[in-house]
PDB file of C-alpha atoms in Angstrom:
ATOM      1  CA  UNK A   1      23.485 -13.887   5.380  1.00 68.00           C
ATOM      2  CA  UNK A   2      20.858 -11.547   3.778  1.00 83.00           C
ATOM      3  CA  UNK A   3      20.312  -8.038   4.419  1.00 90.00           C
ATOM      4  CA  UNK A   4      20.576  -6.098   7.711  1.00 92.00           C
ATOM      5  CA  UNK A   5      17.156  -4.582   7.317  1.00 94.00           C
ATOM      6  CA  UNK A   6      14.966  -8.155   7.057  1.00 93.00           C
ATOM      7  CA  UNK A   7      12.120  -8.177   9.422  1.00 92.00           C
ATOM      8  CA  UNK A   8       8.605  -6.652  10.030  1.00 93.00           C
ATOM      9  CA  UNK A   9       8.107  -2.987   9.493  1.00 94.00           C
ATOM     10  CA  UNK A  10       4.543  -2.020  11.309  1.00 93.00           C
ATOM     11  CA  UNK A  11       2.658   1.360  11.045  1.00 93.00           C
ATOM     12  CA  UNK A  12       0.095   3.332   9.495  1.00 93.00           C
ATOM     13  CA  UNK A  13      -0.952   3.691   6.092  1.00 93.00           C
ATOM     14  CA  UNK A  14      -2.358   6.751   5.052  1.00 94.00           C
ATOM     15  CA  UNK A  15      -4.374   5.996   1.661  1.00 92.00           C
ATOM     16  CA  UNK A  16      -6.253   8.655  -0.104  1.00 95.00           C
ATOM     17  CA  UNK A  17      -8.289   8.748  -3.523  1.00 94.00           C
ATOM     18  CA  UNK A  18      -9.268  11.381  -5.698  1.00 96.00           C
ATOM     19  CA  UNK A  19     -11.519  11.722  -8.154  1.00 95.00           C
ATOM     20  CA  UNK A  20     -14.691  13.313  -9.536  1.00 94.00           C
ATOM     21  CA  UNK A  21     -16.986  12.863  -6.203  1.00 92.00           C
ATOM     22  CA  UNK A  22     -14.229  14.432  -4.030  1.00 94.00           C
ATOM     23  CA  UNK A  23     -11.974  12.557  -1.893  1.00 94.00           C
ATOM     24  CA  UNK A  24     -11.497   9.252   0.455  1.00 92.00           C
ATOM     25  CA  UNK A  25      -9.522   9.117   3.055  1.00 92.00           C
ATOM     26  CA  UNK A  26      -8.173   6.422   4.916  1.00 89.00           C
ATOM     27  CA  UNK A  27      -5.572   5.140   7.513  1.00 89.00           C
ATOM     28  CA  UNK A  28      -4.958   1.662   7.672  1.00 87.00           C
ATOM     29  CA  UNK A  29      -2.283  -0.195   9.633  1.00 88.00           C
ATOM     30  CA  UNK A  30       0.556  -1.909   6.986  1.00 89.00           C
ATOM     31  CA  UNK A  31       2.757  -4.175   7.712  1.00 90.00           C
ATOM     32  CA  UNK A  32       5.706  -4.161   5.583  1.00 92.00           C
ATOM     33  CA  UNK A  33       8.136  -7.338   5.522  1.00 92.00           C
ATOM     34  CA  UNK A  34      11.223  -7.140   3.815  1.00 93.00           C
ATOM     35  CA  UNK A  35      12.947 -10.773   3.217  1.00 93.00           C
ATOM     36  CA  UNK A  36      16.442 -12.062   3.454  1.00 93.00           C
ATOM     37  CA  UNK A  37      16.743 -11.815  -0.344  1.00 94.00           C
ATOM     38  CA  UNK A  38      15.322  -7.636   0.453  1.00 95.00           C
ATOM     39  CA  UNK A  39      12.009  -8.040  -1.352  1.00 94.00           C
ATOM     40  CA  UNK A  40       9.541  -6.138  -0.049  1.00 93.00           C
ATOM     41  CA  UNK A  41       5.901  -7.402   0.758  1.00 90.00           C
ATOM     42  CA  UNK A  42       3.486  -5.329   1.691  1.00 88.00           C
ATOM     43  CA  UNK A  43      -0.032  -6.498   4.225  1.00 83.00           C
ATOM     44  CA  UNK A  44      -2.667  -3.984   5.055  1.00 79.00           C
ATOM     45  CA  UNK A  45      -4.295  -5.576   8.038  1.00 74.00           C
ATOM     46  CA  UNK A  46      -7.752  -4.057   8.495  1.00 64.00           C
ATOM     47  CA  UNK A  47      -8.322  -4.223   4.833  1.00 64.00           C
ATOM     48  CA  UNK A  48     -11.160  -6.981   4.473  1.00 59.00           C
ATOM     49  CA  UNK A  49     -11.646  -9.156   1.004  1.00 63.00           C
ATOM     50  CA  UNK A  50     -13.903  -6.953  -0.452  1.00 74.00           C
ATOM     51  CA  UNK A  51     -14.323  -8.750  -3.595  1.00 79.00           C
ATOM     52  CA  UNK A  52     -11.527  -7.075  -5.208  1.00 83.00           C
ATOM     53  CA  UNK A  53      -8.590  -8.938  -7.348  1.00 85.00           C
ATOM     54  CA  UNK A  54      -5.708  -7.936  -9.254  1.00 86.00           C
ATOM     55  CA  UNK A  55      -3.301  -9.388 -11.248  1.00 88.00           C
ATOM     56  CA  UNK A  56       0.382  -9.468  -9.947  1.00 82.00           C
ATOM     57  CA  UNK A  57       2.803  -7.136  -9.645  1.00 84.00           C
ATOM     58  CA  UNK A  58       6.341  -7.709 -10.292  1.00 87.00           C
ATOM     59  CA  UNK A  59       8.661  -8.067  -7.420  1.00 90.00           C
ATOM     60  CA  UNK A  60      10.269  -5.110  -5.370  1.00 93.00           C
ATOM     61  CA  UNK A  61      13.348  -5.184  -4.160  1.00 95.00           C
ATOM     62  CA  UNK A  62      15.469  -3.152  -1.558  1.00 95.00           C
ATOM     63  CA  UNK A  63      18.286  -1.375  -3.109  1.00 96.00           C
ATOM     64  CA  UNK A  64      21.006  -0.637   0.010  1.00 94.00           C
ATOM     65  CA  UNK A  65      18.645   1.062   2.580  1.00 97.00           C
ATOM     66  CA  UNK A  66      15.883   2.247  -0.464  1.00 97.00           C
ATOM     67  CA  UNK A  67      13.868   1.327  -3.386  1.00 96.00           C
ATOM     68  CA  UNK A  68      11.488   2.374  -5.930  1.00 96.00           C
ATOM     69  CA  UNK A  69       9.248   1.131  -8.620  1.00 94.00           C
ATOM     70  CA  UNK A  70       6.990   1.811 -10.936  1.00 94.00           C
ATOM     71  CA  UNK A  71       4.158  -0.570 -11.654  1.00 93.00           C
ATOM     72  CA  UNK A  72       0.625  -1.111 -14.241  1.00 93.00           C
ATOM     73  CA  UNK A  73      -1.261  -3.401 -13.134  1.00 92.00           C
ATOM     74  CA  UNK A  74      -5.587  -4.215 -13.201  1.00 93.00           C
ATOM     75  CA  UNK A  75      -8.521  -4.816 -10.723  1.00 91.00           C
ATOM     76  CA  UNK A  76     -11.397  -5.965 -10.903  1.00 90.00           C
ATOM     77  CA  UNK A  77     -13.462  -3.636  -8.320  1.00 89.00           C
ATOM     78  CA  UNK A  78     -16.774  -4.268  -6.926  1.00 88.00           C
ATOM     79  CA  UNK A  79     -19.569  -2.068  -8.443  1.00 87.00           C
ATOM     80  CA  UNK A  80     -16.608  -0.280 -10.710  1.00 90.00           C
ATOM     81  CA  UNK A  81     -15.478  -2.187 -13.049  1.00 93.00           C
ATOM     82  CA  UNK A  82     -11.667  -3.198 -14.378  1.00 95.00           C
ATOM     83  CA  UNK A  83      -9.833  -0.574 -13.380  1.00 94.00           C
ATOM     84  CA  UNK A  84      -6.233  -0.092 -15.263  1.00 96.00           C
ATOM     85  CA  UNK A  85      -3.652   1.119 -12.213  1.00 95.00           C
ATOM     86  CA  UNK A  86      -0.558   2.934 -12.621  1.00 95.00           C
ATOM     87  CA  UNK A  87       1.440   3.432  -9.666  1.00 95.00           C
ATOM     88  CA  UNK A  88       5.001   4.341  -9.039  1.00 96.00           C
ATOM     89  CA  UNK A  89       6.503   4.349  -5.284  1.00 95.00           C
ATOM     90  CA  UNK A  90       9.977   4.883  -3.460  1.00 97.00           C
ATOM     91  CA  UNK A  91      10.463   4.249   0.139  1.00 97.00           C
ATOM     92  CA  UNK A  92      13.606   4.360   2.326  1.00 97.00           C
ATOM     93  CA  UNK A  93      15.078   2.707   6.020  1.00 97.00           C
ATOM     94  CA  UNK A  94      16.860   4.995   8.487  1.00 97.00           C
ATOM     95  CA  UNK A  95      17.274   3.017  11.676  1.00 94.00           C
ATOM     96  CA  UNK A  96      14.020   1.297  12.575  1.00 94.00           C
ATOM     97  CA  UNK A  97      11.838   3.197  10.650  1.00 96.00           C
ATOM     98  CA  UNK A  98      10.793   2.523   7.260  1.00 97.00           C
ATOM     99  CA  UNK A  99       8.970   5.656   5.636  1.00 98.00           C
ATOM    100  CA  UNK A 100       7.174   4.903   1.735  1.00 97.00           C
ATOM    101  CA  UNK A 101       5.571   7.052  -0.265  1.00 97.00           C
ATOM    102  CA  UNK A 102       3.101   6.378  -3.083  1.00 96.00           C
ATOM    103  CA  UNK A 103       1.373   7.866  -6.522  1.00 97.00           C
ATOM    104  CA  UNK A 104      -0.683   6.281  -8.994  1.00 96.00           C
ATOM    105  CA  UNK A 105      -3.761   6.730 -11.367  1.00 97.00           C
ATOM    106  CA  UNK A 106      -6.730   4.306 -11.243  1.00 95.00           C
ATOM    107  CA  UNK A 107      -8.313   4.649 -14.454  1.00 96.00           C
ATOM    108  CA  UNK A 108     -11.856   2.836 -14.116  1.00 95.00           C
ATOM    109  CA  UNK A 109     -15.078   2.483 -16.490  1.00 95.00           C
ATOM    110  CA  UNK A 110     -16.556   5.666 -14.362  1.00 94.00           C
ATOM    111  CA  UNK A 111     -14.001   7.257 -14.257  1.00 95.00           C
ATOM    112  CA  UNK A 112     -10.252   8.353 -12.978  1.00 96.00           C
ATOM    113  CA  UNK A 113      -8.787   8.735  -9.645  1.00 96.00           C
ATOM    114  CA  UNK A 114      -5.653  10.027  -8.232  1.00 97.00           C
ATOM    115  CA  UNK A 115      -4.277   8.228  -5.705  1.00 96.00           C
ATOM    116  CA  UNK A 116      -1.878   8.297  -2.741  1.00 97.00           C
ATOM    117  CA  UNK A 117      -0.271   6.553   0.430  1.00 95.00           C
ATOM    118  CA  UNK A 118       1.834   7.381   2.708  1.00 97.00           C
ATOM    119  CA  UNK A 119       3.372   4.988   5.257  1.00 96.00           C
ATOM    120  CA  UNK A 120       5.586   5.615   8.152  1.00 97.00           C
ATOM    121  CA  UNK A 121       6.610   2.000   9.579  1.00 95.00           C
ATOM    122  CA  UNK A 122       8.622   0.884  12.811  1.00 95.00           C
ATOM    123  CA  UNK A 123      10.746  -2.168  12.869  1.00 95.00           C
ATOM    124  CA  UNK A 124       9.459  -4.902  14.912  1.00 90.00           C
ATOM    125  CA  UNK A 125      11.471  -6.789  17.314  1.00 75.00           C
ATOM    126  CA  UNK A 126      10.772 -10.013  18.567  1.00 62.00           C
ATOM    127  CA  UNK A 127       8.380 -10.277  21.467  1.00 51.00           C
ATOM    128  CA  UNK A 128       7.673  -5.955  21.226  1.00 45.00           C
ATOM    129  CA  UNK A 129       4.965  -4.151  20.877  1.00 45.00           C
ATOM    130  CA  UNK A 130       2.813  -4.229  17.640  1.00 47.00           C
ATOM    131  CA  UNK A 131       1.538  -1.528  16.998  1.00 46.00           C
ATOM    132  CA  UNK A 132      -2.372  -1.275  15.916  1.00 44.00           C
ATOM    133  CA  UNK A 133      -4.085   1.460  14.833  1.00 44.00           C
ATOM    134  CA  UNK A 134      -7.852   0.660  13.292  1.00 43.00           C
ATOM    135  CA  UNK A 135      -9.102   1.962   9.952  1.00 44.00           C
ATOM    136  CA  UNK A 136     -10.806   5.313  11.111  1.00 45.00           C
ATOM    137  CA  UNK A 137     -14.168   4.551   9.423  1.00 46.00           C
ATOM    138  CA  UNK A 138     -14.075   0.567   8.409  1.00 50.00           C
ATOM    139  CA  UNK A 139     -14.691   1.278   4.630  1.00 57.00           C
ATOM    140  CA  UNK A 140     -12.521  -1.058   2.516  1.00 70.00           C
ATOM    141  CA  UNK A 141     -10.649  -0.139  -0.959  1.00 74.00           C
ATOM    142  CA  UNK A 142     -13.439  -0.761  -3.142  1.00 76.00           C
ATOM    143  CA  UNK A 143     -15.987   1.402  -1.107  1.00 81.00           C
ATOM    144  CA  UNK A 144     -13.299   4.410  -1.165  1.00 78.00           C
ATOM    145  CA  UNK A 145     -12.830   4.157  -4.563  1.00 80.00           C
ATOM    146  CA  UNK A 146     -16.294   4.007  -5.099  1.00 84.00           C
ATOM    147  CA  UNK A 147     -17.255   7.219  -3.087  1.00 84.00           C
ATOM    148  CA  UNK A 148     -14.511   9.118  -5.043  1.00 83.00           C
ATOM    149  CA  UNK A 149     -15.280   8.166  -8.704  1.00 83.00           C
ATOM    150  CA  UNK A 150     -18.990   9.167  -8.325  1.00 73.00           C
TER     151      UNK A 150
END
């Protein structure tokens, strides 16, 4: 049977670092799927490969109608370095909207930087609307991360 809340959550992604250089700010447009079994995976569509990889996370799972998790994990970052990420989240379902919240710590050979997403989602259903809302300036992850650290 699986859980009442499978399906695609879609909205924007509000993802902000902060660091020594002052702070990037970005929106980008998530899509969140949560699975039969309730994990949770998580797509940022305007988000090109920028080069950067990191090692996986564990699994996240929804708990009833919420979750949280706390996470370490590394990334190899164009023109920074191996950056060591901590990053702890919760998020919650009320109806057809998902809403997540997000704070971490990249801690990278330049330096460290705060960092922070926000996410309001809407359930998709099939055949609606999706809803698309392009990264305000086109910078990826590693470019933001970049202009922060300085």
């Amino acid at each position: 049977s699986g859980t009442a809340y499978a399906g695609n959550y879609i909205g924007p992604a509000n993802v902000r670092f902060t660091g020594a250089g002052g702070s990037a700010v970005e929106t980008f447009t998530a899509v969140v799927n949560v699975a039969q079994n309730s994990q949770i995976s998580v797509n940022f569509l305007e988000v090109g490969n920028d080069g950067t990889q990191c090692t996986q996370v564990d699994p996240v799972y929804l708990n009833g109608s919420s979750f949280s998790y706390t996470d370490n994990y590394v990334c190899d970052v164009p023109n920074l370095g191996r950056c060591n990420i901590t990053e702890s989240g919760r998020g919650g379902i009320n109806g057809d909207r998902m809403t997540v919240s997000v704070s971490g710590t990249a801690s990278c050979p330049p330096g460290s930087l705060a960092m922070t997403i926000n996410y309001s989602g809407t359930k998709q259903t099939v055949g609606g609307a999706s809803f698309q809302a392009a990264s305000t300036s086109g910078q990826g992850i590693a470019s933001m991360m970049k202009q922060a650290v300085k």
